[in-house]
Amino acid sequence: MTLMMFRSQRYSDFSISLQLSRKLLLGFLFMVTAIQEASAEQRIVEHSMGSTKVSGTPVKVVTLFQGATDTAVALGVIPVGVVDSWVQQPTYKYLRKDLADVPHVGLESQPNLEVIAGLQPDLIVASKRRHEKIYGHLSQIAPTIALETVFDFKDTVAMMGLAMNRQQQANALLQSWKNRVADFQQRIPQKLGEQWPLEVAVLNFRADHARIYLKDSFAGSILNDLGFIRPANHPQGQWVVKLSTKESIPTMNADVFFVFMTEDDPAVKRNYLQWTNHPLWKSLDAARNHQVFQVDEVAWNMSGGIMGANQMLDQVYEHFGLNPVM
Amino acid sequence: MMSSSVRSFQLLIAIIMLVVAFVASIVLGQTSIPLGTAFDAFTNYDANSIDHIILTTTRLSRALTAMFVGAGLAVAGALMQAMTRNPLASPGIFGVNAGALFAIVLCSTLFSIASLQDYIWIAFAGAGFAGVLVYGLGTIGRDGVTPVKIVLAGAAITALFVSFTQGLLVINQDGLDSILFWLAGSVAGRSLELVRPVLPFLFIALVASLFLGRHINILVSGEDVAKGLGQRTILIRLLMGLLVVGLAGSAVAIAGNIAFVGLIVPHIARALFGTDHRWLLPGCMLLGATLLLLADIAARFLIMPQEVPIGVMTALLGTPFFIYLARQTAVAQS
Amino acid sequence: MDKLLTLRTSVVSIQLNSVTLKMLGTLLIGTLAIALMSLSAGSQWLNPIEVVKELLLSEPGQHAFVIETLRLPRVVTGFLVGGALAVSGLILQSLVRNPLASPDIIGITSGASAAAVFFLSYLAETVSALWLPFAAILGAALTSLIIYLLAWRQGVTPLRLILIGIGLVAGLGAMTTFMIVLSPIATSMMAYVWLTGSIYGSDWQDVTALLPWLLVLLPLSLMLSRTINVQELGDPVTVGLGVQVQRTRFVLLAISVALAGSAVAYAGAIGFVGLIAPHIARQLVPRSFGSLAPASLLIGGCLVVVADTIGRTAFLPLDVPAGVFVSAVGAPFFIYLLYRQHR
């Protein structure tokens, strides 16, 4: 009985806070799911820094890397604290509506521990690669789970789903992703016939060099899942190659290019134009066959979450003239 | 004393070496281009030949850049060593590279810089500022300029600018990932059109330094002697200082952080051509250009298809040499 | 005449006059005040009286976590790091007889940096980040040994040490850049933070790991203070006085390296502390090692604590690495000092 009272106390606190944040409807949904899954009182989450006991349904979540923020929103929970984004600072445009009033806790590399503690979260989502050093502090503030990397979005969804007591939503997200991938894999050979599977290269231009993002990068791993293949000369076991001379343009060669960059930076734009106006560029298969597509750098490289992955998939569908399934 | 004819012969050999290095730099790379094809590219250009395109668009500008930067750094080093009578003086040691680096990073954090040409002017300013600062710091004090004081002042100013730079990099990381290669020193991504505004400076400064040879000889033999011979030492020093900032500044502006060329080359040149600056300076020019061309060729082959930044190459070559020199200097001093 | 306080045990003998004692006392009080301010400042300003109460009372209060877990270890680590670097710099400056020497300028820090960036670039995927400090200490020790061996030529002269150190700084810097530019995994951000120097996220483990180094090395250097004073007089004199110059030099250098290495291992490549702190100390107390060492320790410690406090409060919610502010505060001051000293 006392336990029940305690719990209901917590719920009423929680719904007040949601009213304050004017997301009553969403809050209502939370309560419904929370009550439904009240049986899942305590869960043990195994993660890269050990195992963490999470009880109840965490509602005050602090996310310490971009992919975790994306995933929390996708799971229907607005975090109570997030870190600054890499570009489009301080928040990626696609998340701005959802995260309008959410306080920031600093940079992904050094989030402010005092600010996090002040938010009194009941769950923190971190990444081993970035936050191993402060894991001890974080777990004193609240139960903390740590993902191994910052861009394995499927892992992030599954683990956050479990920790946040939203396994159903997480499974639904992953299932929908699986379905979409399957749909693409099924329809693209019909569309392209003999041409499939295509060789793909993800290119990125910076102010004084160009990069090829390889298999192990965020975008690269998704393209793998979709069935794209890589040119044989692209290095293995790396996530990026940095090219400093235009003489290397032939190494980029592939059937299709997806190009992303920080478009509002004039130096980047200028460098992009120089590379793409080079005679060697015009000798590349993708360039000759007009298979060079500009894509959104946030979705393709910076988001690291399931929403970003889906946006990226939308763009792939679009470029091949297919209607995406939702 | 070596006779003029011996020296002329040596210079001729140096010129031949430079030409060989230049040709090698043009034909060697990710795709090796046969000599004949390379020759054709200039006499009988074929816009459809990939080899010709590579040659005229990337290799040529790269070789020319490396040549000018190498020559500029080497002469700047020789002038600095003469001015401070310090065998360890050179642009890198003087903090010029770090100053340029900091100026670039500061400006690209505060403002959005539209083009690499703007980078060049900003780097120029930073390089000059750091050079003057180190010289100023190294000269104050009772015992005047000593080699060690200058080197330490340079190291302190370098440490200062480097730590500022790193601080800015932490705050604006993604934006600055963009200019990684310039930060590390590179002659690869420079098309001729970009470098063109700076080349006249370099060229004029190089030529001007050739005319100073005789005056520098007198200056090096001692301030009193020079005054006795009626030399206006202050004017000559001022001119040399101006040339150093011009040469080193524009070299760093074009190619970023390239260390040790300005230090090593004058020493090799002295071993070959003696200490007469009328011969030493042209010798430095030729050897500096050759050295950087060779370093750049090596940089292409180590980790294909990527390239080692040339600044890293020269530092790896230069460190052992510097240590050797340091041991000699320290013996001479004690 | 000044009254002299003589501390004389079987191994340590230090004479401090009353002026020096007063100055050291003032510095100590200043340090405590700065520490208290730093404990009060943060995302939320706490009343210093509350902070003192929290520290003294055994019962944990409302802000126990923020003060005792987040701020206090950080302040203590910052103080230890700054103090270690300052004393390391003081020893080097005496040894080399040049006021511009410091661990970051003659290569000790560069060795640690190269090792740390190597760790971050190539080992971070397989080895726990908790090993990073060991990699850094190893790098510092190895580099110092190389510098020492290269400088050896019928003994080691300070001049050769410093020149060879500077040469290695450039070479190691190039290797560090190379690793950042071409590392196979995305580590440039972590590397930049490390290279700037930061005591972010310090915990009591860091304190307990760092403290023994200082507890052993500081008394040891004080024991040697007489030989250090003699070292400053230069080779001919030291030989004349019969000090076993080379062996003492090696021991002093080793102490200096161990101090700097352990500090850098836990805080990254914080620059300038080792250079500036001894300079400030020389303005305040007489030039004998016995009084300079405690003064440098306190000043260096305060410098890092102040820089870190600025870093974590000036741009809230950002937590900016302390290294940025150490240079920002220290560099102009350093130039001013040099100017004044040589005018």
PDB file of N, CA, C and O in Angstrom, chain B residues 88 137 141 148 151-153 155-156 160 163-164 166-167 169-170 173 177 184 260 303 306-307 312 315 319 322-323 326-327 330 333, chain C residues 98 100 105 150 152-153 159-160 162-164 166-167 170-171 174 177 182 188-189 192-193 195-196 272 321 324 327-328 331 338 342:
ATOM      1  N   LEU B  88      70.186  28.728 -34.579  1.00  0.00           N
ATOM      2  CA  LEU B  88      68.920  28.021 -34.377  1.00  0.00           C
ATOM      3  C   LEU B  88      67.708  28.847 -34.803  1.00  0.00           C
ATOM      4  O   LEU B  88      66.575  28.409 -34.668  1.00  0.00           O
ATOM      5  N   LEU B 137      60.870  40.199 -27.399  1.00  0.00           N
ATOM      6  CA  LEU B 137      61.094  39.492 -26.134  1.00  0.00           C
ATOM      7  C   LEU B 137      62.529  39.005 -26.025  1.00  0.00           C
ATOM      8  O   LEU B 137      63.127  39.021 -24.959  1.00  0.00           O
ATOM      9  N   GLY B 141      66.587  42.865 -22.044  1.00  0.00           N
ATOM     10  CA  GLY B 141      67.474  42.250 -21.051  1.00  0.00           C
ATOM     11  C   GLY B 141      68.883  42.797 -21.151  1.00  0.00           C
ATOM     12  O   GLY B 141      69.256  43.392 -22.146  1.00  0.00           O
ATOM     13  N   VAL B 148      69.964  31.308 -27.067  1.00  0.00           N
ATOM     14  CA  VAL B 148      69.032  30.563 -26.228  1.00  0.00           C
ATOM     15  C   VAL B 148      67.845  31.428 -25.849  1.00  0.00           C
ATOM     16  O   VAL B 148      66.702  30.969 -25.799  1.00  0.00           O
ATOM     17  N   VAL B 151      65.463  31.507 -28.754  1.00  0.00           N
ATOM     18  CA  VAL B 151      64.783  30.227 -28.928  1.00  0.00           C
ATOM     19  C   VAL B 151      63.711  30.042 -27.856  1.00  0.00           C
ATOM     20  O   VAL B 151      62.577  29.637 -28.139  1.00  0.00           O
ATOM     21  N   LEU B 152      64.057  30.395 -26.630  1.00  0.00           N
ATOM     22  CA  LEU B 152      63.087  30.244 -25.541  1.00  0.00           C
ATOM     23  C   LEU B 152      61.912  31.191 -25.703  1.00  0.00           C
ATOM     24  O   LEU B 152      60.763  30.818 -25.479  1.00  0.00           O
ATOM     25  N   ALA B 153      62.222  32.436 -26.085  1.00  0.00           N
ATOM     26  CA  ALA B 153      61.128  33.379 -26.298  1.00  0.00           C
ATOM     27  C   ALA B 153      60.206  32.851 -27.382  1.00  0.00           C
ATOM     28  O   ALA B 153      58.980  32.903 -27.263  1.00  0.00           O
ATOM     29  N   ALA B 155      59.775  29.723 -28.206  1.00  0.00           N
ATOM     30  CA  ALA B 155      59.040  28.573 -27.682  1.00  0.00           C
ATOM     31  C   ALA B 155      57.891  29.036 -26.792  1.00  0.00           C
ATOM     32  O   ALA B 155      56.787  28.486 -26.843  1.00  0.00           O
ATOM     33  N   ALA B 156      58.148  30.074 -25.980  1.00  0.00           N
ATOM     34  CA  ALA B 156      57.094  30.562 -25.087  1.00  0.00           C
ATOM     35  C   ALA B 156      55.939  31.147 -25.887  1.00  0.00           C
ATOM     36  O   ALA B 156      54.769  30.855 -25.623  1.00  0.00           O
ATOM     37  N   LEU B 160      52.123  29.803 -26.239  1.00  0.00           N
ATOM     38  CA  LEU B 160      51.000  30.694 -25.988  1.00  0.00           C
ATOM     39  C   LEU B 160      49.968  30.610 -27.111  1.00  0.00           C
ATOM     40  O   LEU B 160      48.784  30.359 -26.878  1.00  0.00           O
ATOM     41  N   SER B 163      48.228  27.226 -27.351  1.00  0.00           N
ATOM     42  CA  SER B 163      47.188  26.920 -26.364  1.00  0.00           C
ATOM     43  C   SER B 163      45.934  27.740 -26.628  1.00  0.00           C
ATOM     44  O   SER B 163      44.822  27.255 -26.451  1.00  0.00           O
ATOM     45  N   PHE B 164      46.093  28.980 -27.093  1.00  0.00           N
ATOM     46  CA  PHE B 164      44.906  29.746 -27.501  1.00  0.00           C
ATOM     47  C   PHE B 164      44.167  29.024 -28.624  1.00  0.00           C
ATOM     48  O   PHE B 164      42.951  28.894 -28.616  1.00  0.00           O
ATOM     49  N   GLN B 166      44.175  25.898 -29.451  1.00  0.00           N
ATOM     50  CA  GLN B 166      43.480  24.693 -29.022  1.00  0.00           C
ATOM     51  C   GLN B 166      42.197  25.020 -28.280  1.00  0.00           C
ATOM     52  O   GLN B 166      41.185  24.351 -28.455  1.00  0.00           O
ATOM     53  N   GLY B 167      42.244  26.082 -27.469  1.00  0.00           N
ATOM     54  CA  GLY B 167      41.039  26.492 -26.768  1.00  0.00           C
ATOM     55  C   GLY B 167      39.917  26.811 -27.743  1.00  0.00           C
ATOM     56  O   GLY B 167      38.777  26.370 -27.580  1.00  0.00           O
ATOM     57  N   LEU B 169      39.658  25.733 -30.775  1.00  0.00           N
ATOM     58  CA  LEU B 169      39.263  24.519 -31.484  1.00  0.00           C
ATOM     59  C   LEU B 169      38.247  23.721 -30.675  1.00  0.00           C
ATOM     60  O   LEU B 169      37.340  23.111 -31.228  1.00  0.00           O
ATOM     61  N   VAL B 170      38.402  23.746 -29.356  1.00  0.00           N
ATOM     62  CA  VAL B 170      37.462  23.009 -28.515  1.00  0.00           C
ATOM     63  C   VAL B 170      36.068  23.602 -28.647  1.00  0.00           C
ATOM     64  O   VAL B 170      35.073  22.902 -28.740  1.00  0.00           O
ATOM     65  N   GLN B 173      34.535  23.231 -32.750  1.00  0.00           N
ATOM     66  CA  GLN B 173      35.222  22.072 -33.287  1.00  0.00           C
ATOM     67  C   GLN B 173      34.828  21.750 -34.720  1.00  0.00           C
ATOM     68  O   GLN B 173      35.680  21.577 -35.574  1.00  0.00           O
ATOM     69  N   ASP B 177      37.322  21.607 -38.032  1.00  0.00           N
ATOM     70  CA  ASP B 177      37.667  20.344 -38.679  1.00  0.00           C
ATOM     71  C   ASP B 177      37.857  20.590 -40.164  1.00  0.00           C
ATOM     72  O   ASP B 177      38.540  19.856 -40.846  1.00  0.00           O
ATOM     73  N   ALA B 184      47.742  21.618 -40.500  1.00  0.00           N
ATOM     74  CA  ALA B 184      48.858  20.691 -40.430  1.00  0.00           C
ATOM     75  C   ALA B 184      49.934  21.003 -41.457  1.00  0.00           C
ATOM     76  O   ALA B 184      50.980  20.370 -41.467  1.00  0.00           O
ATOM     77  N   PHE B 260      60.764  23.721 -39.823  1.00  0.00           N
ATOM     78  CA  PHE B 260      62.136  23.229 -39.955  1.00  0.00           C
ATOM     79  C   PHE B 260      62.828  23.473 -41.289  1.00  0.00           C
ATOM     80  O   PHE B 260      64.043  23.361 -41.367  1.00  0.00           O
ATOM     81  N   ILE B 303      50.705   6.934 -47.342  1.00  0.00           N
ATOM     82  CA  ILE B 303      49.422   6.340 -46.916  1.00  0.00           C
ATOM     83  C   ILE B 303      48.359   6.539 -47.974  1.00  0.00           C
ATOM     84  O   ILE B 303      47.315   7.114 -47.714  1.00  0.00           O
ATOM     85  N   GLN B 306      45.233   8.630 -49.105  1.00  0.00           N
ATOM     86  CA  GLN B 306      45.331   9.885 -48.378  1.00  0.00           C
ATOM     87  C   GLN B 306      46.777  10.375 -48.455  1.00  0.00           C
ATOM     88  O   GLN B 306      47.642   9.696 -48.976  1.00  0.00           O
ATOM     89  N   GLU B 307      47.006  11.577 -47.924  1.00  0.00           N
ATOM     90  CA  GLU B 307      48.364  12.105 -47.951  1.00  0.00           C
ATOM     91  C   GLU B 307      48.787  12.533 -46.555  1.00  0.00           C
ATOM     92  O   GLU B 307      47.973  12.999 -45.776  1.00  0.00           O
ATOM     93  N   VAL B 312      53.973  17.765 -41.435  1.00  0.00           N
ATOM     94  CA  VAL B 312      54.371  16.625 -40.614  1.00  0.00           C
ATOM     95  C   VAL B 312      55.648  16.002 -41.176  1.00  0.00           C
ATOM     96  O   VAL B 312      56.582  15.674 -40.444  1.00  0.00           O
ATOM     97  N   ALA B 315      58.653  18.132 -40.346  1.00  0.00           N
ATOM     98  CA  ALA B 315      58.975  18.080 -38.918  1.00  0.00           C
ATOM     99  C   ALA B 315      59.686  16.774 -38.579  1.00  0.00           C
ATOM    100  O   ALA B 315      60.633  16.750 -37.798  1.00  0.00           O
ATOM    101  N   THR B 319      63.394  17.260 -37.058  1.00  0.00           N
ATOM    102  CA  THR B 319      63.680  17.111 -35.630  1.00  0.00           C
ATOM    103  C   THR B 319      65.079  16.531 -35.351  1.00  0.00           C
ATOM    104  O   THR B 319      65.830  17.108 -34.576  1.00  0.00           O
ATOM    105  N   PHE B 322      67.639  19.172 -36.073  1.00  0.00           N
ATOM    106  CA  PHE B 322      67.663  20.235 -35.066  1.00  0.00           C
ATOM    107  C   PHE B 322      68.419  19.757 -33.824  1.00  0.00           C
ATOM    108  O   PHE B 322      69.213  20.486 -33.241  1.00  0.00           O
ATOM    109  N   ILE B 323      68.154  18.514 -33.441  1.00  0.00           N
ATOM    110  CA  ILE B 323      68.799  17.992 -32.235  1.00  0.00           C
ATOM    111  C   ILE B 323      70.314  17.910 -32.430  1.00  0.00           C
ATOM    112  O   ILE B 323      71.086  18.296 -31.552  1.00  0.00           O
ATOM    113  N   ALA B 326      71.550  21.366 -32.141  1.00  0.00           N
ATOM    114  CA  ALA B 326      71.469  21.842 -30.765  1.00  0.00           C
ATOM    115  C   ALA B 326      72.663  21.323 -29.964  1.00  0.00           C
ATOM    116  O   ALA B 326      73.243  22.045 -29.168  1.00  0.00           O
ATOM    117  N   ARG B 327      73.018  20.076 -30.223  1.00  0.00           N
ATOM    118  CA  ARG B 327      74.174  19.518 -29.513  1.00  0.00           C
ATOM    119  C   ARG B 327      75.444  20.280 -29.872  1.00  0.00           C
ATOM    120  O   ARG B 327      76.244  20.618 -29.011  1.00  0.00           O
ATOM    121  N   ALA B 330      75.332  23.864 -28.317  1.00  0.00           N
ATOM    122  CA  ALA B 330      75.514  23.870 -26.873  1.00  0.00           C
ATOM    123  C   ALA B 330      76.973  23.619 -26.526  1.00  0.00           C
ATOM    124  O   ALA B 330      77.494  24.146 -25.562  1.00  0.00           O
ATOM    125  N   GLN B 333      78.916  26.816 -27.127  1.00  0.00           N
ATOM    126  CA  GLN B 333      78.646  27.874 -26.163  1.00  0.00           C
ATOM    127  C   GLN B 333      79.330  27.647 -24.825  1.00  0.00           C
ATOM    128  O   GLN B 333      79.620  28.595 -24.132  1.00  0.00           O
TER     129      GLN B 333
ATOM    130  N   ASN C  98      67.323  29.527 -16.430  1.00  0.00           N
ATOM    131  CA  ASN C  98      66.675  30.395 -17.395  1.00  0.00           C
ATOM    132  C   ASN C  98      65.215  30.534 -17.017  1.00  0.00           C
ATOM    133  O   ASN C  98      64.531  29.543 -16.796  1.00  0.00           O
ATOM    134  N   LEU C 100      62.703  31.165 -18.640  1.00  0.00           N
ATOM    135  CA  LEU C 100      61.681  30.814 -19.628  1.00  0.00           C
ATOM    136  C   LEU C 100      61.429  29.318 -19.723  1.00  0.00           C
ATOM    137  O   LEU C 100      60.638  28.860 -20.534  1.00  0.00           O
ATOM    138  N   ILE C 105      57.385  23.771 -22.240  1.00  0.00           N
ATOM    139  CA  ILE C 105      58.260  24.317 -23.270  1.00  0.00           C
ATOM    140  C   ILE C 105      59.421  23.385 -23.582  1.00  0.00           C
ATOM    141  O   ILE C 105      59.869  23.298 -24.711  1.00  0.00           O
ATOM    142  N   LEU C 150      69.720  12.299 -25.207  1.00  0.00           N
ATOM    143  CA  LEU C 150      70.227  13.066 -26.342  1.00  0.00           C
ATOM    144  C   LEU C 150      71.089  14.232 -25.886  1.00  0.00           C
ATOM    145  O   LEU C 150      71.981  14.678 -26.598  1.00  0.00           O
ATOM    146  N   TRP C 152      73.016  14.171 -23.402  1.00  0.00           N
ATOM    147  CA  TRP C 152      74.200  13.669 -22.712  1.00  0.00           C
ATOM    148  C   TRP C 152      75.412  13.715 -23.625  1.00  0.00           C
ATOM    149  O   TRP C 152      75.394  13.223 -24.743  1.00  0.00           O
ATOM    150  N   ARG C 153      76.421  14.322 -23.163  1.00  0.00           N
ATOM    151  CA  ARG C 153      77.673  14.342 -23.901  1.00  0.00           C
ATOM    152  C   ARG C 153      78.713  14.708 -22.858  1.00  0.00           C
ATOM    153  O   ARG C 153      78.873  15.874 -22.541  1.00  0.00           O
ATOM    154  N   LEU C 159      71.804  23.934 -21.069  1.00  0.00           N
ATOM    155  CA  LEU C 159      71.566  24.516 -22.377  1.00  0.00           C
ATOM    156  C   LEU C 159      71.165  23.457 -23.392  1.00  0.00           C
ATOM    157  O   LEU C 159      70.197  23.613 -24.136  1.00  0.00           O
ATOM    158  N   ARG C 160      71.922  22.348 -23.390  1.00  0.00           N
ATOM    159  CA  ARG C 160      71.593  21.286 -24.342  1.00  0.00           C
ATOM    160  C   ARG C 160      70.224  20.698 -24.031  1.00  0.00           C
ATOM    161  O   ARG C 160      69.435  20.431 -24.937  1.00  0.00           O
ATOM    162  N   ILE C 162      67.631  22.085 -22.830  1.00  0.00           N
ATOM    163  CA  ILE C 162      66.522  22.941 -23.228  1.00  0.00           C
ATOM    164  C   ILE C 162      66.394  22.983 -24.744  1.00  0.00           C
ATOM    165  O   ILE C 162      65.295  22.906 -25.309  1.00  0.00           O
ATOM    166  N   LEU C 163      67.520  23.044 -25.443  1.00  0.00           N
ATOM    167  CA  LEU C 163      67.455  23.109 -26.899  1.00  0.00           C
ATOM    168  C   LEU C 163      66.894  21.817 -27.477  1.00  0.00           C
ATOM    169  O   LEU C 163      66.052  21.829 -28.375  1.00  0.00           O
ATOM    170  N   ILE C 164      67.360  20.698 -26.958  1.00  0.00           N
ATOM    171  CA  ILE C 164      66.873  19.423 -27.475  1.00  0.00           C
ATOM    172  C   ILE C 164      65.401  19.240 -27.145  1.00  0.00           C
ATOM    173  O   ILE C 164      64.614  18.761 -27.958  1.00  0.00           O
ATOM    174  N   ILE C 166      63.195  21.597 -26.930  1.00  0.00           N
ATOM    175  CA  ILE C 166      62.416  22.414 -27.866  1.00  0.00           C
ATOM    176  C   ILE C 166      62.331  21.744 -29.230  1.00  0.00           C
ATOM    177  O   ILE C 166      61.284  21.748 -29.880  1.00  0.00           O
ATOM    178  N   GLY C 167      63.423  21.126 -29.657  1.00  0.00           N
ATOM    179  CA  GLY C 167      63.393  20.409 -30.926  1.00  0.00           C
ATOM    180  C   GLY C 167      62.377  19.286 -30.901  1.00  0.00           C
ATOM    181  O   GLY C 167      61.581  19.121 -31.826  1.00  0.00           O
ATOM    182  N   ALA C 170      58.678  20.261 -31.320  1.00  0.00           N
ATOM    183  CA  ALA C 170      58.207  20.427 -32.691  1.00  0.00           C
ATOM    184  C   ALA C 170      57.924  19.081 -33.341  1.00  0.00           C
ATOM    185  O   ALA C 170      56.891  18.895 -33.994  1.00  0.00           O
ATOM    186  N   GLY C 171      58.827  18.126 -33.159  1.00  0.00           N
ATOM    187  CA  GLY C 171      58.628  16.822 -33.764  1.00  0.00           C
ATOM    188  C   GLY C 171      57.398  16.108 -33.207  1.00  0.00           C
ATOM    189  O   GLY C 171      56.565  15.591 -33.956  1.00  0.00           O
ATOM    190  N   ALA C 174      54.217  17.616 -34.447  1.00  0.00           N
ATOM    191  CA  ALA C 174      53.863  17.174 -35.801  1.00  0.00           C
ATOM    192  C   ALA C 174      53.209  15.801 -35.754  1.00  0.00           C
ATOM    193  O   ALA C 174      52.222  15.544 -36.441  1.00  0.00           O
ATOM    194  N   THR C 177      49.630  16.197 -34.528  1.00  0.00           N
ATOM    195  CA  THR C 177      48.784  16.702 -35.604  1.00  0.00           C
ATOM    196  C   THR C 177      48.444  15.596 -36.584  1.00  0.00           C
ATOM    197  O   THR C 177      47.302  15.435 -37.002  1.00  0.00           O
ATOM    198  N   LEU C 182      44.595  12.208 -39.355  1.00  0.00           N
ATOM    199  CA  LEU C 182      44.360  10.967 -40.081  1.00  0.00           C
ATOM    200  C   LEU C 182      43.906   9.816 -39.206  1.00  0.00           C
ATOM    201  O   LEU C 182      43.926   8.670 -39.629  1.00  0.00           O
ATOM    202  N   SER C 188      38.927  13.715 -32.860  1.00  0.00           N
ATOM    203  CA  SER C 188      39.588  15.015 -32.805  1.00  0.00           C
ATOM    204  C   SER C 188      39.055  15.854 -31.649  1.00  0.00           C
ATOM    205  O   SER C 188      39.807  16.560 -30.998  1.00  0.00           O
ATOM    206  N   MET C 189      37.758  15.712 -31.364  1.00  0.00           N
ATOM    207  CA  MET C 189      37.220  16.560 -30.303  1.00  0.00           C
ATOM    208  C   MET C 189      37.826  16.211 -28.939  1.00  0.00           C
ATOM    209  O   MET C 189      38.244  17.092 -28.197  1.00  0.00           O
ATOM    210  N   TYR C 192      41.348  17.526 -28.789  1.00  0.00           N
ATOM    211  CA  TYR C 192      41.473  18.963 -28.564  1.00  0.00           C
ATOM    212  C   TYR C 192      41.252  19.306 -27.098  1.00  0.00           C
ATOM    213  O   TYR C 192      41.967  20.117 -26.519  1.00  0.00           O
ATOM    214  N   VAL C 193      40.235  18.676 -26.516  1.00  0.00           N
ATOM    215  CA  VAL C 193      39.964  18.948 -25.101  1.00  0.00           C
ATOM    216  C   VAL C 193      41.184  18.570 -24.272  1.00  0.00           C
ATOM    217  O   VAL C 193      41.634  19.327 -23.416  1.00  0.00           O
ATOM    218  N   LEU C 195      44.305  18.319 -25.217  1.00  0.00           N
ATOM    219  CA  LEU C 195      45.457  19.180 -25.499  1.00  0.00           C
ATOM    220  C   LEU C 195      45.302  20.554 -24.858  1.00  0.00           C
ATOM    221  O   LEU C 195      46.279  21.223 -24.559  1.00  0.00           O
ATOM    222  N   THR C 196      44.063  20.982 -24.680  1.00  0.00           N
ATOM    223  CA  THR C 196      43.859  22.286 -24.049  1.00  0.00           C
ATOM    224  C   THR C 196      44.061  22.191 -22.544  1.00  0.00           C
ATOM    225  O   THR C 196      44.537  23.127 -21.916  1.00  0.00           O
ATOM    226  N   PHE C 272      51.596  26.852 -19.430  1.00  0.00           N
ATOM    227  CA  PHE C 272      51.879  28.151 -18.838  1.00  0.00           C
ATOM    228  C   PHE C 272      51.933  28.216 -17.323  1.00  0.00           C
ATOM    229  O   PHE C 272      52.540  29.124 -16.777  1.00  0.00           O
ATOM    230  N   PRO C 321      37.108  24.184 -21.074  1.00  0.00           N
ATOM    231  CA  PRO C 321      38.333  23.655 -20.456  1.00  0.00           C
ATOM    232  C   PRO C 321      39.161  24.741 -19.777  1.00  0.00           C
ATOM    233  O   PRO C 321      39.342  25.836 -20.316  1.00  0.00           O
ATOM    234  N   VAL C 324      42.136  26.956 -21.435  1.00  0.00           N
ATOM    235  CA  VAL C 324      41.901  28.174 -22.208  1.00  0.00           C
ATOM    236  C   VAL C 324      42.159  29.400 -21.341  1.00  0.00           C
ATOM    237  O   VAL C 324      42.826  30.351 -21.755  1.00  0.00           O
ATOM    238  N   SER C 327      45.883  30.172 -20.071  1.00  0.00           N
ATOM    239  CA  SER C 327      46.671  30.942 -21.024  1.00  0.00           C
ATOM    240  C   SER C 327      46.158  32.369 -21.123  1.00  0.00           C
ATOM    241  O   SER C 327      46.939  33.311 -21.215  1.00  0.00           O
ATOM    242  N   ALA C 328      44.866  32.521 -21.150  1.00  0.00           N
ATOM    243  CA  ALA C 328      44.302  33.851 -21.331  1.00  0.00           C
ATOM    244  C   ALA C 328      44.706  34.777 -20.191  1.00  0.00           C
ATOM    245  O   ALA C 328      45.018  35.943 -20.396  1.00  0.00           O
ATOM    246  N   ALA C 331      49.209  34.504 -20.087  1.00  0.00           N
ATOM    247  CA  ALA C 331      50.116  34.959 -21.134  1.00  0.00           C
ATOM    248  C   ALA C 331      50.395  36.465 -21.090  1.00  0.00           C
ATOM    249  O   ALA C 331      51.557  36.870 -21.088  1.00  0.00           O
ATOM    250  N   LEU C 338      58.113  39.738 -17.972  1.00  0.00           N
ATOM    251  CA  LEU C 338      59.386  39.729 -18.678  1.00  0.00           C
ATOM    252  C   LEU C 338      59.836  41.151 -18.955  1.00  0.00           C
ATOM    253  O   LEU C 338      60.992  41.511 -18.787  1.00  0.00           O
ATOM    254  N   HIS C 342      63.252  42.971 -17.215  1.00  0.00           N
ATOM    255  CA  HIS C 342      64.425  43.267 -18.029  1.00  0.00           C
ATOM    256  C   HIS C 342      64.569  44.739 -18.361  1.00  0.00           C
ATOM    257  O   HIS C 342      65.447  45.124 -19.091  1.00  0.00           O
TER     258      HIS C 342
END
